[in-house]
Structure formats: structure tokens, C-alpha cells
GROMACS .gro file of C-alpha atoms in nm:
model
  215
    1MET     CA    1   0.275   0.463   2.163
    2ASN     CA    2  -0.012   0.622   1.973
    3GLY     CA    3  -0.357   0.652   2.124
    4ASP     CA    4  -0.542   0.482   1.839
    5ASP     CA    5  -0.550   0.102   1.853
    6SER     CA    6  -0.630   0.083   1.480
    7LEU     CA    7  -0.298   0.244   1.388
    8PRO     CA    8   0.037   0.065   1.376
    9GLU     CA    9   0.318   0.162   1.611
   10GLY     CA   10   0.502   0.447   1.442
   11VAL     CA   11   0.187   0.609   1.302
   12ASP     CA   12   0.019   0.879   1.507
   13ARG     CA   13  -0.236   1.155   1.480
   14ARG     CA   14  -0.084   1.503   1.499
   15THR     CA   15  -0.239   1.845   1.461
   16PHE     CA   16  -0.190   2.014   1.124
   17ASP     CA   17  -0.390   2.325   1.030
   18GLY     CA   18  -0.608   2.275   1.336
   19ARG     CA   19  -0.702   1.917   1.247
   20GLU     CA   20  -0.576   1.583   1.376
   21ARG     CA   21  -0.429   1.397   1.081
   22LEU     CA   22  -0.213   1.089   1.026
   23ALA     CA   23   0.162   1.132   1.054
   24THR     CA   24   0.482   0.929   1.059
   25SER     CA   25   0.827   1.023   1.182
   26GLY     CA   26   1.093   1.059   0.913
   27PRO     CA   27   1.259   1.288   0.658
   28THR     CA   28   1.016   1.483   0.439
   29VAL     CA   29   0.958   1.360   0.083
   30TYR     CA   30   0.691   1.558  -0.103
   31GLY     CA   31   0.678   1.894   0.072
   32GLU     CA   32   0.439   1.771   0.340
   33PRO     CA   33   0.393   1.981   0.658
   34THR     CA   34   0.581   1.874   0.968
   35ASP     CA   35   0.534   1.887   1.344
   36GLY     CA   36   0.879   1.838   1.490
   37ASP     CA   37   1.000   1.501   1.364
   38TRP     CA   38   0.650   1.406   1.253
   39ARG     CA   39   0.535   1.461   0.895
   40LEU     CA   40   0.182   1.469   0.763
   41TRP     CA   41   0.066   1.154   0.586
   42ASP     CA   42  -0.159   1.305   0.318
   43VAL     CA   43  -0.437   1.047   0.278
   44GLY     CA   44  -0.559   1.228  -0.032
   45ARG     CA   45  -0.236   1.115  -0.199
   46SER     CA   46  -0.219   0.770  -0.042
   47LYS     CA   47  -0.463   0.481  -0.073
   48LEU     CA   48  -0.307   0.295   0.220
   49GLY     CA   49  -0.330   0.613   0.425
   50ALA     CA   50  -0.698   0.635   0.331
   51MET     CA   51  -0.751   0.275   0.442
   52LEU     CA   52  -0.604   0.358   0.782
   53GLU     CA   53  -0.799   0.684   0.807
   54LEU     CA   54  -1.123   0.497   0.737
   55GLY     CA   55  -1.046   0.251   1.015
   56MET     CA   56  -0.991  -0.062   0.809
   57GLY     CA   57  -0.847  -0.358   0.998
   58THR     CA   58  -0.514  -0.371   0.817
   59GLY     CA   59  -0.347  -0.582   1.086
   60LEU     CA   60  -0.045  -0.352   1.078
   61ASP     CA   61   0.135  -0.323   1.411
   62GLY     CA   62   0.464  -0.167   1.303
   63GLY     CA   63   0.791  -0.337   1.218
   64GLU     CA   64   0.645  -0.566   0.950
   65SER     CA   65   0.839  -0.682   0.645
   66VAL     CA   66   0.668  -0.537   0.338
   67LEU     CA   67   0.653  -0.578  -0.037
   68TYR     CA   68   0.506  -0.263  -0.189
   69LEU     CA   69   0.377  -0.296  -0.546
   70GLY     CA   70   0.333   0.027  -0.740
   71ALA     CA   71   0.565   0.247  -0.536
   72ALA     CA   72   0.580   0.530  -0.795
   73SER     CA   73   0.804   0.812  -0.670
   74GLY     CA   74   0.776   0.706  -0.307
   75THR     CA   75   0.497   0.914  -0.153
   76THR     CA   76   0.321   0.634   0.036
   77VAL     CA   77   0.604   0.384   0.058
   78SER     CA   78   0.816   0.645   0.237
   79HIS     CA   79   0.556   0.653   0.516
   80VAL     CA   80   0.546   0.273   0.521
   81ALA     CA   81   0.923   0.258   0.558
   82ASP     CA   82   0.897   0.505   0.848
   83PHE     CA   83   0.712   0.248   1.061
   84ALA     CA   84   0.784  -0.089   0.895
   85GLY     CA   85   1.082  -0.321   0.879
   86PRO     CA   86   1.245  -0.421   0.548
   87THR     CA   87   1.038  -0.260   0.271
   88TYR     CA   88   1.080  -0.370  -0.092
   89ALA     CA   89   0.940  -0.110  -0.331
   90VAL     CA   90   0.853  -0.227  -0.683
   91GLU     CA   91   0.797   0.029  -0.959
   92PHE     CA   92   0.790  -0.028  -1.333
   93ALA     CA   93   0.847   0.325  -1.470
   94PRO     CA   94   1.210   0.446  -1.473
   95ARG     CA   95   1.137   0.815  -1.414
   96PRO     CA   96   0.959   0.782  -1.076
   97VAL     CA   97   1.216   0.523  -0.969
   98ARG     CA   98   1.481   0.796  -0.983
   99ASP     CA   99   1.282   0.985  -0.719
  100LEU     CA  100   1.224   0.663  -0.526
  101VAL     CA  101   1.599   0.602  -0.509
  102GLY     CA  102   1.640   0.949  -0.357
  103VAL     CA  103   1.377   0.868  -0.094
  104ALA     CA  104   1.559   0.545  -0.010
  105GLU     CA  105   1.883   0.732   0.055
  106ASP     CA  106   1.729   0.859   0.379
  107ARG     CA  107   1.577   0.520   0.475
  108GLU     CA  108   1.813   0.227   0.510
  109ASN     CA  109   1.524  -0.022   0.528
  110LEU     CA  110   1.375   0.085   0.189
  111PHE     CA  111   1.487  -0.108  -0.118
  112PRO     CA  112   1.376   0.028  -0.460
  113LEU     CA  113   1.330  -0.222  -0.742
  114LEU     CA  114   1.285  -0.119  -1.106
  115LYS     CA  115   1.064  -0.416  -1.185
  116ASP     CA  116   0.719  -0.506  -1.317
  117ALA     CA  117   0.476  -0.622  -1.046
  118ARG     CA  118   0.312  -0.846  -1.307
  119ALA     CA  119   0.636  -1.045  -1.332
  120PRO     CA  120   0.741  -1.136  -0.976
  121THR     CA  121   0.992  -1.393  -1.100
  122SER     CA  122   1.207  -1.097  -1.202
  123TYR     CA  123   1.257  -0.993  -0.839
  124ALA     CA  124   1.201  -1.319  -0.653
  125HIS     CA  125   1.577  -1.357  -0.609
  126VAL     CA  126   1.593  -1.024  -0.426
  127VAL     CA  127   1.277  -1.016  -0.215
  128GLU     CA  128   1.279  -1.235   0.094
  129ALA     CA  129   1.015  -1.503   0.142
  130ASP     CA  130   0.752  -1.518   0.418
  131LEU     CA  131   0.685  -1.145   0.425
  132ASP     CA  132   0.425  -1.005   0.661
  133VAL     CA  133   0.253  -0.771   0.417
  134VAL     CA  134   0.203  -0.706   0.047
  135VAL     CA  135   0.072  -0.355  -0.025
  136GLN     CA  136  -0.065  -0.317  -0.376
  137ASP     CA  137  -0.144   0.007  -0.557
  138VAL     CA  138  -0.099  -0.087  -0.921
  139ALA     CA  139  -0.319   0.102  -1.167
  140THR     CA  140  -0.321  -0.155  -1.445
  141ARG     CA  141  -0.562  -0.406  -1.589
  142GLY     CA  142  -0.541  -0.741  -1.413
  143GLN     CA  143  -0.503  -0.610  -1.059
  144ALA     CA  144  -0.633  -0.931  -0.899
  145GLU     CA  145  -0.391  -1.133  -1.109
  146VAL     CA  146  -0.104  -0.917  -0.984
  147ALA     CA  147  -0.207  -0.996  -0.625
  148LEU     CA  148  -0.229  -1.367  -0.703
  149ARG     CA  149   0.113  -1.375  -0.867
  150ASN     CA  150   0.274  -1.202  -0.568
  151ARG     CA  151   0.099  -1.423  -0.312
  152GLN     CA  152   0.414  -1.639  -0.311
  153PHE     CA  153   0.598  -1.381  -0.099
  154LEU     CA  154   0.349  -1.380   0.188
  155ARG     CA  155   0.389  -1.593   0.497
  156GLY     CA  156   0.150  -1.885   0.491
  157ASP     CA  157   0.059  -1.918   0.859
  158GLY     CA  158  -0.259  -1.714   0.829
  159LYS     CA  159  -0.091  -1.396   0.949
  160GLY     CA  160   0.027  -1.262   0.613
  161ARG     CA  161  -0.181  -0.976   0.474
  162LEU     CA  162  -0.259  -0.830   0.134
  163LEU     CA  163  -0.355  -0.462   0.156
  164ALA     CA  164  -0.475  -0.364  -0.190
  165ALA     CA  165  -0.637  -0.061  -0.348
  166PHE     CA  166  -0.825  -0.168  -0.659
  167LYS     CA  167  -0.899   0.104  -0.915
  168ALA     CA  168  -1.212   0.035  -1.119
  169ARG     CA  169  -1.119   0.258  -1.413
  170SER     CA  170  -0.792   0.075  -1.464
  171GLU     CA  171  -0.987  -0.245  -1.528
  172ASP     CA  172  -1.282  -0.120  -1.731
  173VAL     CA  173  -1.378   0.241  -1.802
  174THR     CA  174  -1.722   0.144  -1.930
  175ALA     CA  175  -1.852  -0.081  -1.649
  176ALA     CA  176  -1.993   0.039  -1.318
  177PRO     CA  177  -1.730   0.033  -1.043
  178GLU     CA  178  -1.945  -0.203  -0.834
  179THR     CA  179  -1.944  -0.456  -1.117
  180VAL     CA  180  -1.570  -0.426  -1.165
  181PHE     CA  181  -1.503  -0.474  -0.795
  182GLU     CA  182  -1.722  -0.785  -0.783
  183ARG     CA  183  -1.521  -0.938  -1.068
  184LEU     CA  184  -1.190  -0.853  -0.903
  185LEU     CA  185  -1.293  -0.999  -0.569
  186ASP     CA  186  -1.420  -1.317  -0.733
  187GLU     CA  187  -1.083  -1.359  -0.904
  188LEU     CA  188  -0.889  -1.269  -0.591
  189GLU     CA  189  -1.066  -1.541  -0.394
  190GLU     CA  190  -0.888  -1.802  -0.605
  191GLY     CA  191  -0.590  -1.754  -0.374
  192TYR     CA  192  -0.700  -1.526  -0.090
  193GLU     CA  193  -0.960  -1.506   0.182
  194VAL     CA  194  -1.105  -1.155   0.170
  195LEU     CA  195  -1.135  -1.020   0.525
  196GLU     CA  196  -1.261  -0.667   0.465
  197THR     CA  197  -1.349  -0.427   0.185
  198THR     CA  198  -1.423  -0.054   0.199
  199ARG     CA  199  -1.485   0.200  -0.073
  200LEU     CA  200  -1.222   0.474  -0.063
  201ASP     CA  201  -1.432   0.731  -0.251
  202ARG     CA  202  -1.411   0.983   0.032
  203PHE     CA  203  -1.047   1.027  -0.068
  204HIS     CA  204  -1.001   0.837  -0.397
  205ASP     CA  205  -1.276   0.806  -0.657
  206ASP     CA  206  -1.372   0.458  -0.773
  207HIS     CA  207  -1.123   0.276  -0.551
  208LEU     CA  208  -1.185  -0.024  -0.325
  209GLY     CA  209  -0.966  -0.098  -0.026
  210VAL     CA  210  -0.918  -0.470   0.033
  211VAL     CA  211  -0.768  -0.662   0.325
  212ALA     CA  212  -0.706  -1.031   0.254
  213ARG     CA  213  -0.490  -1.322   0.362
  214PRO     CA  214  -0.355  -1.606   0.151
  215LYS     CA  215  -0.548  -1.933   0.153
   0.00000   0.00000   0.00000
């Protein structure tokens, strides 16, 4: 058990370089420091990590089934797989997927998918229904639309959660981030109830962390 009620089981705070920082237990992936079996979760490289560090109410307890959109080479999704249940990792670009496959070799619950998060029908036959969590970190225009299209995978009993990091500059490089975020949230509310939002600028410029559940 960790001593922080806001953190899921399997995520702890360990001392690295004299500071208490987030950590999960698992094989190293990106050269992160370790403390025994625990490895540093670098929140400067992880939007979900930043959401946890900032105390957002993600609803994560540990052991959840997860669809991760925008997995890249596996930095954050490797930490997710350390504490979650079945974790489906969607990434569009072939080169980072090669690294992601290597990460999955050490994690039997991590399933890499070379797919486009904007086209969930292409992986609907692989990903199980009624998942607990969709994590979204997709730096592309139409981020709210991506969340709406993947809403189909979330459990519909009010307990399913979308944990998204919206990047303003991916939507519009000319508009103020506040304006972009307002538009995205308005669109998101077509299919989700937004429970919490927090700016992630302390760790990630012009990003908004969002916790929502499907309507």
C-alpha cells in the first residue's frame, strides 16, 4: 500500500536525488533512475504522471483495464502497465511502435497496436469492451473528436473514466490556449460529463488535464 490516497495501488512516492517522486515497480524503459524494484516516473515526460502529481482525481485504484491512445515509444504506458490490468496501447507511427513492442516484451499485460486512434473501428475487434479507463495523449487536431470516437470502449455504468491531456498547439497555434481548451471541452461534452480540469503547465506547456466520464 502507498501512503497517498490520491495514487492508485502500485504507484508510490520514492526518494530520488533527495526528493520524493512518483514511481512504479517494473523493468526500466527509458534510462530512468531506480530504487530497488521501483523506477522513477518522470512527470516531465508524462502527462498522466503530471495529472497524478498535481493531485487530480483520476479515479485510478490499480488493476484497471486500460485503452491508451498515443502510446508513442512506451514511456508513460509502461508505467500504466506496471499498475494496471490489461493495457491496450495504440500508436500510429511505425518507428515508436518498434520500441513499444520491446517494452511489451517485459509486460505480459501490455498489448501494442499499430493503429490510428482517430479510427477505432480498426482495432475494435481486438480491444475488449467495457474498459475502465481510456487514457488519451494524442497530439493531433481533433482531440475531442478522438475521445468521442473511443467512448464506445468505456464501461457505461458511470464508473468508466477518460483521462485526457489536451494540447492547445495541436489544435490551433494562433489562438490563446484558454480559447482552444474551451472549444475542446464544449465538444467533449457532447458525449462526456467533465469532472475535473487542471492546467499542466507546471510540467507541460499549454496542456490541459481532463477527467471525464461517458454520458
